[in-house]
C-alpha cells in the first residue's frame, strides 16, 4: 500500500480499512504539527487530530469525493478547532462573575474579581495570552515552549516575562488609585 497515491488509497477505503491506516500513518505527524499551530491548549492536539481523521473517514465512507486528502484533513482540523474554541468560549461566558474574598492579612489590597482578571487577560496580544496560558496553566517552561515555537529558550523566557509584566500592568489599570 505504501506505493499507492493518496487518491488511490482514498478510493480503496470503501472496501479496505487498511488503506485508511496507511493514510493515517502518512499524514499523522503533519496533522499534529498543524494542530499545534492552531490550538493553544496542548492537551487538545491529539484529540483534534484523531477527531479529524474520524471525520474524514466518515465523509469518505458517506461517498464524499476527497481529491486532496491532506488538504481535506487540515481543513477538518481547523474546523474542529474553531468549533471547539467557540464551545469553550460559550462555557466561559456561562460562568457567573464571582467576587473573590479580600485577602485577610492585607486589608489594603483590593479584591480581585474573575471579571477583572478575564478582561485583563483578553486585552493582551494573542502571543502574550498564549505564553501566559502555557506557562501558568499548562506548566510549560521556556525550554518546552522553545521546541514548539522554534525559538531559543532565552527568547521564550523573555516572551513569558513580557507577558506577565503586561498582564500585571493591564490588571493594575483596572483599579484607579
mmCIF file with all atom_site columns, C-alpha atoms in Angstrom:
data_model
loop_
_atom_site.group_PDB
_atom_site.id
_atom_site.type_symbol
_atom_site.label_atom_id
_atom_site.label_alt_id
_atom_site.label_comp_id
_atom_site.label_asym_id
_atom_site.label_entity_id
_atom_site.label_seq_id
_atom_site.pdbx_PDB_ins_code
_atom_site.Cartn_x
_atom_site.Cartn_y
_atom_site.Cartn_z
_atom_site.occupancy
_atom_site.B_iso_or_equiv
_atom_site.pdbx_formal_charge
_atom_site.auth_seq_id
_atom_site.auth_comp_id
_atom_site.auth_asym_id
_atom_site.auth_atom_id
_atom_site.pdbx_PDB_model_num
ATOM 1   C CA . UNK A 1 1   ? 0.000   0.000  0.000  1.00 0.00 ? 1   UNK A CA 1
ATOM 2   C CA . UNK A 1 2   ? 2.915   2.343  0.523  1.00 0.00 ? 2   UNK A CA 1
ATOM 3   C CA . UNK A 1 3   ? 3.406   2.643  -3.237 1.00 0.00 ? 3   UNK A CA 1
ATOM 4   C CA . UNK A 1 4   ? -0.146  3.890  -3.812 1.00 0.00 ? 4   UNK A CA 1
ATOM 5   C CA . UNK A 1 5   ? -1.006  7.581  -4.009 1.00 0.00 ? 5   UNK A CA 1
ATOM 6   C CA . UNK A 1 6   ? -3.322  9.246  -1.519 1.00 0.00 ? 6   UNK A CA 1
ATOM 7   C CA . UNK A 1 7   ? -6.082  9.419  -4.112 1.00 0.00 ? 7   UNK A CA 1
ATOM 8   C CA . UNK A 1 8   ? -5.773  5.694  -4.810 1.00 0.00 ? 8   UNK A CA 1
ATOM 9   C CA . UNK A 1 9   ? -5.883  4.921  -1.102 1.00 0.00 ? 9   UNK A CA 1
ATOM 10  C CA . UNK A 1 10  ? -8.992  7.072  -0.646 1.00 0.00 ? 10  UNK A CA 1
ATOM 11  C CA . UNK A 1 11  ? -10.649 5.066  -3.419 1.00 0.00 ? 11  UNK A CA 1
ATOM 12  C CA . UNK A 1 12  ? -9.720  1.819  -1.668 1.00 0.00 ? 12  UNK A CA 1
ATOM 13  C CA . UNK A 1 13  ? -11.065 2.924  1.729  1.00 0.00 ? 13  UNK A CA 1
ATOM 14  C CA . UNK A 1 14  ? -14.631 1.942  0.763  1.00 0.00 ? 14  UNK A CA 1
ATOM 15  C CA . UNK A 1 15  ? -13.688 -1.744 0.736  1.00 0.00 ? 15  UNK A CA 1
ATOM 16  C CA . UNK A 1 16  ? -10.439 -1.922 2.720  1.00 0.00 ? 16  UNK A CA 1
ATOM 17  C CA . UNK A 1 17  ? -9.953  -0.188 6.073  1.00 0.00 ? 17  UNK A CA 1
ATOM 18  C CA . UNK A 1 18  ? -6.207  -0.883 5.980  1.00 0.00 ? 18  UNK A CA 1
ATOM 19  C CA . UNK A 1 19  ? -5.977  1.678  3.176  1.00 0.00 ? 19  UNK A CA 1
ATOM 20  C CA . UNK A 1 20  ? -7.101  4.307  5.669  1.00 0.00 ? 20  UNK A CA 1
ATOM 21  C CA . UNK A 1 21  ? -4.487  3.075  8.111  1.00 0.00 ? 21  UNK A CA 1
ATOM 22  C CA . UNK A 1 22  ? -1.842  3.864  5.508  1.00 0.00 ? 22  UNK A CA 1
ATOM 23  C CA . UNK A 1 23  ? -3.270  7.388  5.077  1.00 0.00 ? 23  UNK A CA 1
ATOM 24  C CA . UNK A 1 24  ? -3.191  7.791  8.854  1.00 0.00 ? 24  UNK A CA 1
ATOM 25  C CA . UNK A 1 25  ? 0.457   6.774  9.057  1.00 0.00 ? 25  UNK A CA 1
ATOM 26  C CA . UNK A 1 26  ? 1.408   9.097  6.193  1.00 0.00 ? 26  UNK A CA 1
ATOM 27  C CA . UNK A 1 27  ? -0.300  12.205 7.479  1.00 0.00 ? 27  UNK A CA 1
ATOM 28  C CA . UNK A 1 28  ? -0.440  11.936 11.280 1.00 0.00 ? 28  UNK A CA 1
ATOM 29  C CA . UNK A 1 29  ? 2.785   13.859 12.025 1.00 0.00 ? 29  UNK A CA 1
ATOM 30  C CA . UNK A 1 30  ? 1.849   16.713 9.696  1.00 0.00 ? 30  UNK A CA 1
ATOM 31  C CA . UNK A 1 31  ? -1.638  16.770 11.208 1.00 0.00 ? 31  UNK A CA 1
ATOM 32  C CA . UNK A 1 32  ? -0.170  17.026 14.724 1.00 0.00 ? 32  UNK A CA 1
ATOM 33  C CA . UNK A 1 33  ? 2.072   19.908 13.646 1.00 0.00 ? 33  UNK A CA 1
ATOM 34  C CA . UNK A 1 34  ? -0.954  21.645 12.136 1.00 0.00 ? 34  UNK A CA 1
ATOM 35  C CA . UNK A 1 35  ? -2.960  21.114 15.347 1.00 0.00 ? 35  UNK A CA 1
ATOM 36  C CA . UNK A 1 36  ? -0.082  22.637 17.356 1.00 0.00 ? 36  UNK A CA 1
ATOM 37  C CA . UNK A 1 37  ? -0.220  25.741 15.171 1.00 0.00 ? 37  UNK A CA 1
ATOM 38  C CA . UNK A 1 38  ? -3.966  26.087 15.564 1.00 0.00 ? 38  UNK A CA 1
ATOM 39  C CA . UNK A 1 39  ? -4.721  25.187 19.161 1.00 0.00 ? 39  UNK A CA 1
ATOM 40  C CA . UNK A 1 40  ? -3.386  26.942 22.234 1.00 0.00 ? 40  UNK A CA 1
ATOM 41  C CA . UNK A 1 41  ? -4.154  24.023 24.516 1.00 0.00 ? 41  UNK A CA 1
ATOM 42  C CA . UNK A 1 42  ? -1.612  21.265 24.028 1.00 0.00 ? 42  UNK A CA 1
ATOM 43  C CA . UNK A 1 43  ? -3.934  18.767 25.691 1.00 0.00 ? 43  UNK A CA 1
ATOM 44  C CA . UNK A 1 44  ? -6.182  19.116 22.618 1.00 0.00 ? 44  UNK A CA 1
ATOM 45  C CA . UNK A 1 45  ? -3.688  18.371 19.880 1.00 0.00 ? 45  UNK A CA 1
ATOM 46  C CA . UNK A 1 46  ? -4.049  14.604 19.829 1.00 0.00 ? 46  UNK A CA 1
ATOM 47  C CA . UNK A 1 47  ? -7.834  14.869 20.186 1.00 0.00 ? 47  UNK A CA 1
ATOM 48  C CA . UNK A 1 48  ? -8.097  17.314 17.289 1.00 0.00 ? 48  UNK A CA 1
ATOM 49  C CA . UNK A 1 49  ? -6.083  15.035 15.027 1.00 0.00 ? 49  UNK A CA 1
ATOM 50  C CA . UNK A 1 50  ? -7.969  11.881 15.989 1.00 0.00 ? 50  UNK A CA 1
ATOM 51  C CA . UNK A 1 51  ? -11.338 13.576 15.588 1.00 0.00 ? 51  UNK A CA 1
ATOM 52  C CA . UNK A 1 52  ? -10.332 14.959 12.195 1.00 0.00 ? 52  UNK A CA 1
ATOM 53  C CA . UNK A 1 53  ? -9.247  11.515 10.962 1.00 0.00 ? 53  UNK A CA 1
ATOM 54  C CA . UNK A 1 54  ? -12.555 10.027 12.136 1.00 0.00 ? 54  UNK A CA 1
ATOM 55  C CA . UNK A 1 55  ? -14.474 12.865 10.463 1.00 0.00 ? 55  UNK A CA 1
ATOM 56  C CA . UNK A 1 56  ? -12.647 12.429 7.150  1.00 0.00 ? 56  UNK A CA 1
ATOM 57  C CA . UNK A 1 57  ? -13.151 8.653  7.232  1.00 0.00 ? 57  UNK A CA 1
ATOM 58  C CA . UNK A 1 58  ? -16.882 9.144  7.807  1.00 0.00 ? 58  UNK A CA 1
ATOM 59  C CA . UNK A 1 59  ? -17.040 11.588 4.892  1.00 0.00 ? 59  UNK A CA 1
ATOM 60  C CA . UNK A 1 60  ? -15.223 9.172  2.577  1.00 0.00 ? 60  UNK A CA 1
ATOM 61  C CA . UNK A 1 61  ? -17.475 6.295  3.627  1.00 0.00 ? 61  UNK A CA 1
ATOM 62  C CA . UNK A 1 62  ? -20.510 8.525  3.003  1.00 0.00 ? 62  UNK A CA 1
ATOM 63  C CA . UNK A 1 63  ? -19.364 8.911  -0.601 1.00 0.00 ? 63  UNK A CA 1
ATOM 64  C CA . UNK A 1 64  ? -17.737 12.338 -0.394 1.00 0.00 ? 64  UNK A CA 1
ATOM 65  C CA . UNK A 1 65  ? -15.054 12.808 -3.043 1.00 0.00 ? 65  UNK A CA 1
ATOM 66  C CA . UNK A 1 66  ? -11.779 13.674 -1.350 1.00 0.00 ? 66  UNK A CA 1
ATOM 67  C CA . UNK A 1 67  ? -9.320  14.559 -4.088 1.00 0.00 ? 67  UNK A CA 1
ATOM 68  C CA . UNK A 1 68  ? -6.603  16.055 -1.886 1.00 0.00 ? 68  UNK A CA 1
ATOM 69  C CA . UNK A 1 69  ? -6.543  14.075 1.342  1.00 0.00 ? 69  UNK A CA 1
ATOM 70  C CA . UNK A 1 70  ? -4.003  16.185 3.246  1.00 0.00 ? 70  UNK A CA 1
ATOM 71  C CA . UNK A 1 71  ? -5.754  19.474 2.436  1.00 0.00 ? 71  UNK A CA 1
ATOM 72  C CA . UNK A 1 72  ? -9.101  17.964 3.424  1.00 0.00 ? 72  UNK A CA 1
ATOM 73  C CA . UNK A 1 73  ? -7.629  16.684 6.693  1.00 0.00 ? 73  UNK A CA 1
ATOM 74  C CA . UNK A 1 74  ? -6.027  20.047 7.551  1.00 0.00 ? 74  UNK A CA 1
ATOM 75  C CA . UNK A 1 75  ? -9.314  21.810 6.884  1.00 0.00 ? 75  UNK A CA 1
ATOM 76  C CA . UNK A 1 76  ? -11.114 19.323 9.122  1.00 0.00 ? 76  UNK A CA 1
ATOM 77  C CA . UNK A 1 77  ? -8.609  20.002 11.930 1.00 0.00 ? 77  UNK A CA 1
ATOM 78  C CA . UNK A 1 78  ? -9.098  23.747 11.570 1.00 0.00 ? 78  UNK A CA 1
ATOM 79  C CA . UNK A 1 79  ? -12.895 23.489 11.519 1.00 0.00 ? 79  UNK A CA 1
ATOM 80  C CA . UNK A 1 80  ? -12.977 21.201 14.553 1.00 0.00 ? 80  UNK A CA 1
ATOM 81  C CA . UNK A 1 81  ? -10.632 23.563 16.424 1.00 0.00 ? 81  UNK A CA 1
ATOM 82  C CA . UNK A 1 82  ? -12.894 26.520 15.619 1.00 0.00 ? 82  UNK A CA 1
ATOM 83  C CA . UNK A 1 83  ? -15.972 24.627 16.786 1.00 0.00 ? 83  UNK A CA 1
ATOM 84  C CA . UNK A 1 84  ? -14.203 23.571 19.997 1.00 0.00 ? 84  UNK A CA 1
ATOM 85  C CA . UNK A 1 85  ? -12.979 27.111 20.611 1.00 0.00 ? 85  UNK A CA 1
ATOM 86  C CA . UNK A 1 86  ? -16.487 28.511 20.218 1.00 0.00 ? 86  UNK A CA 1
ATOM 87  C CA . UNK A 1 87  ? -17.818 25.885 22.622 1.00 0.00 ? 87  UNK A CA 1
ATOM 88  C CA . UNK A 1 88  ? -15.046 26.778 25.091 1.00 0.00 ? 88  UNK A CA 1
ATOM 89  C CA . UNK A 1 89  ? -15.927 30.482 24.815 1.00 0.00 ? 89  UNK A CA 1
ATOM 90  C CA . UNK A 1 90  ? -19.604 29.709 25.396 1.00 0.00 ? 90  UNK A CA 1
ATOM 91  C CA . UNK A 1 91  ? -18.756 27.711 28.524 1.00 0.00 ? 91  UNK A CA 1
ATOM 92  C CA . UNK A 1 92  ? -16.513 30.555 29.737 1.00 0.00 ? 92  UNK A CA 1
ATOM 93  C CA . UNK A 1 93  ? -19.334 33.074 29.215 1.00 0.00 ? 93  UNK A CA 1
ATOM 94  C CA . UNK A 1 94  ? -21.709 30.932 31.253 1.00 0.00 ? 94  UNK A CA 1
ATOM 95  C CA . UNK A 1 95  ? -19.636 31.187 34.424 1.00 0.00 ? 95  UNK A CA 1
ATOM 96  C CA . UNK A 1 96  ? -21.060 33.629 36.909 1.00 0.00 ? 96  UNK A CA 1
ATOM 97  C CA . UNK A 1 97  ? -18.866 36.531 37.873 1.00 0.00 ? 97  UNK A CA 1
ATOM 98  C CA . UNK A 1 98  ? -17.913 35.964 41.485 1.00 0.00 ? 98  UNK A CA 1
ATOM 99  C CA . UNK A 1 99  ? -16.059 38.403 43.691 1.00 0.00 ? 99  UNK A CA 1
ATOM 100 C CA . UNK A 1 100 ? -13.116 36.797 45.399 1.00 0.00 ? 100 UNK A CA 1
ATOM 101 C CA . UNK A 1 101 ? -12.836 37.495 49.126 1.00 0.00 ? 101 UNK A CA 1
ATOM 102 C CA . UNK A 1 102 ? -10.408 40.127 50.366 1.00 0.00 ? 102 UNK A CA 1
ATOM 103 C CA . UNK A 1 103 ? -7.065  38.845 51.492 1.00 0.00 ? 103 UNK A CA 1
ATOM 104 C CA . UNK A 1 104 ? -7.372  38.713 55.279 1.00 0.00 ? 104 UNK A CA 1
ATOM 105 C CA . UNK A 1 105 ? -3.748  39.530 56.124 1.00 0.00 ? 105 UNK A CA 1
ATOM 106 C CA . UNK A 1 106 ? -3.619  42.572 53.852 1.00 0.00 ? 106 UNK A CA 1
ATOM 107 C CA . UNK A 1 107 ? -6.706  44.763 54.400 1.00 0.00 ? 107 UNK A CA 1
ATOM 108 C CA . UNK A 1 108 ? -5.475  47.467 51.995 1.00 0.00 ? 108 UNK A CA 1
ATOM 109 C CA . UNK A 1 109 ? -5.471  45.176 48.995 1.00 0.00 ? 109 UNK A CA 1
ATOM 110 C CA . UNK A 1 110 ? -8.306  45.338 46.532 1.00 0.00 ? 110 UNK A CA 1
ATOM 111 C CA . UNK A 1 111 ? -10.099 42.061 45.965 1.00 0.00 ? 111 UNK A CA 1
ATOM 112 C CA . UNK A 1 112 ? -9.593  40.595 42.516 1.00 0.00 ? 112 UNK A CA 1
ATOM 113 C CA . UNK A 1 113 ? -12.684 39.654 40.601 1.00 0.00 ? 113 UNK A CA 1
ATOM 114 C CA . UNK A 1 114 ? -12.984 37.000 37.949 1.00 0.00 ? 114 UNK A CA 1
ATOM 115 C CA . UNK A 1 115 ? -14.257 39.633 35.536 1.00 0.00 ? 115 UNK A CA 1
ATOM 116 C CA . UNK A 1 116 ? -11.234 41.909 36.042 1.00 0.00 ? 116 UNK A CA 1
ATOM 117 C CA . UNK A 1 117 ? -8.766  39.066 35.556 1.00 0.00 ? 117 UNK A CA 1
ATOM 118 C CA . UNK A 1 118 ? -10.565 37.920 32.426 1.00 0.00 ? 118 UNK A CA 1
ATOM 119 C CA . UNK A 1 119 ? -10.708 41.440 30.978 1.00 0.00 ? 119 UNK A CA 1
ATOM 120 C CA . UNK A 1 120 ? -7.005  41.963 31.647 1.00 0.00 ? 120 UNK A CA 1
ATOM 121 C CA . UNK A 1 121 ? -6.169  38.626 30.004 1.00 0.00 ? 121 UNK A CA 1
ATOM 122 C CA . UNK A 1 122 ? -8.330  39.346 26.946 1.00 0.00 ? 122 UNK A CA 1
ATOM 123 C CA . UNK A 1 123 ? -6.684  42.753 26.456 1.00 0.00 ? 123 UNK A CA 1
ATOM 124 C CA . UNK A 1 124 ? -3.292  41.129 25.945 1.00 0.00 ? 124 UNK A CA 1
ATOM 125 C CA . UNK A 1 125 ? -1.924  40.400 22.482 1.00 0.00 ? 125 UNK A CA 1
ATOM 126 C CA . UNK A 1 126 ? -2.519  36.823 21.335 1.00 0.00 ? 126 UNK A CA 1
ATOM 127 C CA . UNK A 1 127 ? 1.131   35.753 21.723 1.00 0.00 ? 127 UNK A CA 1
ATOM 128 C CA . UNK A 1 128 ? 1.162   37.014 25.337 1.00 0.00 ? 128 UNK A CA 1
ATOM 129 C CA . UNK A 1 129 ? -2.099  35.198 26.180 1.00 0.00 ? 129 UNK A CA 1
ATOM 130 C CA . UNK A 1 130 ? -0.659  32.037 24.670 1.00 0.00 ? 130 UNK A CA 1
ATOM 131 C CA . UNK A 1 131 ? 2.639   32.354 26.578 1.00 0.00 ? 131 UNK A CA 1
ATOM 132 C CA . UNK A 1 132 ? 0.814   33.046 29.867 1.00 0.00 ? 132 UNK A CA 1
ATOM 133 C CA . UNK A 1 133 ? -1.551  30.147 29.415 1.00 0.00 ? 133 UNK A CA 1
ATOM 134 C CA . UNK A 1 134 ? 1.143   27.645 28.514 1.00 0.00 ? 134 UNK A CA 1
ATOM 135 C CA . UNK A 1 135 ? 3.429   28.718 31.354 1.00 0.00 ? 135 UNK A CA 1
ATOM 136 C CA . UNK A 1 136 ? 0.940   29.392 34.166 1.00 0.00 ? 136 UNK A CA 1
ATOM 137 C CA . UNK A 1 137 ? -1.810  26.890 33.431 1.00 0.00 ? 137 UNK A CA 1
ATOM 138 C CA . UNK A 1 138 ? -0.138  24.127 31.432 1.00 0.00 ? 138 UNK A CA 1
ATOM 139 C CA . UNK A 1 139 ? 3.116   24.418 33.405 1.00 0.00 ? 139 UNK A CA 1
ATOM 140 C CA . UNK A 1 140 ? 5.412   24.677 30.402 1.00 0.00 ? 140 UNK A CA 1
ATOM 141 C CA . UNK A 1 141 ? 8.929   26.004 30.893 1.00 0.00 ? 141 UNK A CA 1
ATOM 142 C CA . UNK A 1 142 ? 10.793  28.146 28.322 1.00 0.00 ? 142 UNK A CA 1
ATOM 143 C CA . UNK A 1 143 ? 12.683  25.103 27.040 1.00 0.00 ? 143 UNK A CA 1
ATOM 144 C CA . UNK A 1 144 ? 9.482   23.209 26.277 1.00 0.00 ? 144 UNK A CA 1
ATOM 145 C CA . UNK A 1 145 ? 7.921   26.248 24.622 1.00 0.00 ? 145 UNK A CA 1
ATOM 146 C CA . UNK A 1 146 ? 11.062  26.826 22.567 1.00 0.00 ? 146 UNK A CA 1
ATOM 147 C CA . UNK A 1 147 ? 10.745  23.436 20.874 1.00 0.00 ? 147 UNK A CA 1
ATOM 148 C CA . UNK A 1 148 ? 7.162   24.208 19.933 1.00 0.00 ? 148 UNK A CA 1
ATOM 149 C CA . UNK A 1 149 ? 7.882   27.689 18.570 1.00 0.00 ? 149 UNK A CA 1
ATOM 150 C CA . UNK A 1 150 ? 11.303  27.010 17.086 1.00 0.00 ? 150 UNK A CA 1
ATOM 151 C CA . UNK A 1 151 ? 12.827  29.836 19.133 1.00 0.00 ? 151 UNK A CA 1
ATOM 152 C CA . UNK A 1 152 ? 15.619  29.812 21.678 1.00 0.00 ? 152 UNK A CA 1
ATOM 153 C CA . UNK A 1 153 ? 14.776  29.136 25.315 1.00 0.00 ? 153 UNK A CA 1
ATOM 154 C CA . UNK A 1 154 ? 16.015  32.639 26.201 1.00 0.00 ? 154 UNK A CA 1
ATOM 155 C CA . UNK A 1 155 ? 13.660  34.210 23.673 1.00 0.00 ? 155 UNK A CA 1
ATOM 156 C CA . UNK A 1 156 ? 10.763  32.197 25.098 1.00 0.00 ? 156 UNK A CA 1
ATOM 157 C CA . UNK A 1 157 ? 11.714  33.167 28.657 1.00 0.00 ? 157 UNK A CA 1
ATOM 158 C CA . UNK A 1 158 ? 11.713  36.824 27.595 1.00 0.00 ? 158 UNK A CA 1
ATOM 159 C CA . UNK A 1 159 ? 8.310   36.363 25.939 1.00 0.00 ? 159 UNK A CA 1
ATOM 160 C CA . UNK A 1 160 ? 6.910   34.837 29.140 1.00 0.00 ? 160 UNK A CA 1
ATOM 161 C CA . UNK A 1 161 ? 8.384   37.652 31.237 1.00 0.00 ? 161 UNK A CA 1
ATOM 162 C CA . UNK A 1 162 ? 6.932   40.347 28.945 1.00 0.00 ? 162 UNK A CA 1
ATOM 163 C CA . UNK A 1 163 ? 3.543   38.595 29.001 1.00 0.00 ? 163 UNK A CA 1
ATOM 164 C CA . UNK A 1 164 ? 3.480   38.513 32.818 1.00 0.00 ? 164 UNK A CA 1
ATOM 165 C CA . UNK A 1 165 ? 4.603   42.151 33.034 1.00 0.00 ? 165 UNK A CA 1
ATOM 166 C CA . UNK A 1 166 ? 1.983   43.320 30.533 1.00 0.00 ? 166 UNK A CA 1
ATOM 167 C CA . UNK A 1 167 ? -0.751  41.296 32.263 1.00 0.00 ? 167 UNK A CA 1
ATOM 168 C CA . UNK A 1 168 ? 0.146   42.857 35.594 1.00 0.00 ? 168 UNK A CA 1
ATOM 169 C CA . UNK A 1 169 ? 0.116   46.361 34.101 1.00 0.00 ? 169 UNK A CA 1
ATOM 170 C CA . UNK A 1 170 ? -3.243  45.851 32.368 1.00 0.00 ? 170 UNK A CA 1
ATOM 171 C CA . UNK A 1 171 ? -4.721  44.350 35.519 1.00 0.00 ? 171 UNK A CA 1
ATOM 172 C CA . UNK A 1 172 ? -3.480  47.220 37.710 1.00 0.00 ? 172 UNK A CA 1
ATOM 173 C CA . UNK A 1 173 ? -5.005  49.766 35.300 1.00 0.00 ? 173 UNK A CA 1
ATOM 174 C CA . UNK A 1 174 ? -8.397  48.333 36.255 1.00 0.00 ? 174 UNK A CA 1
ATOM 175 C CA . UNK A 1 175 ? -8.024  49.779 39.748 1.00 0.00 ? 175 UNK A CA 1
ATOM 176 C CA . UNK A 1 176 ? -7.785  53.572 39.923 1.00 0.00 ? 176 UNK A CA 1
ATOM 177 C CA . UNK A 1 177 ? -5.735  54.946 42.815 1.00 0.00 ? 177 UNK A CA 1
#
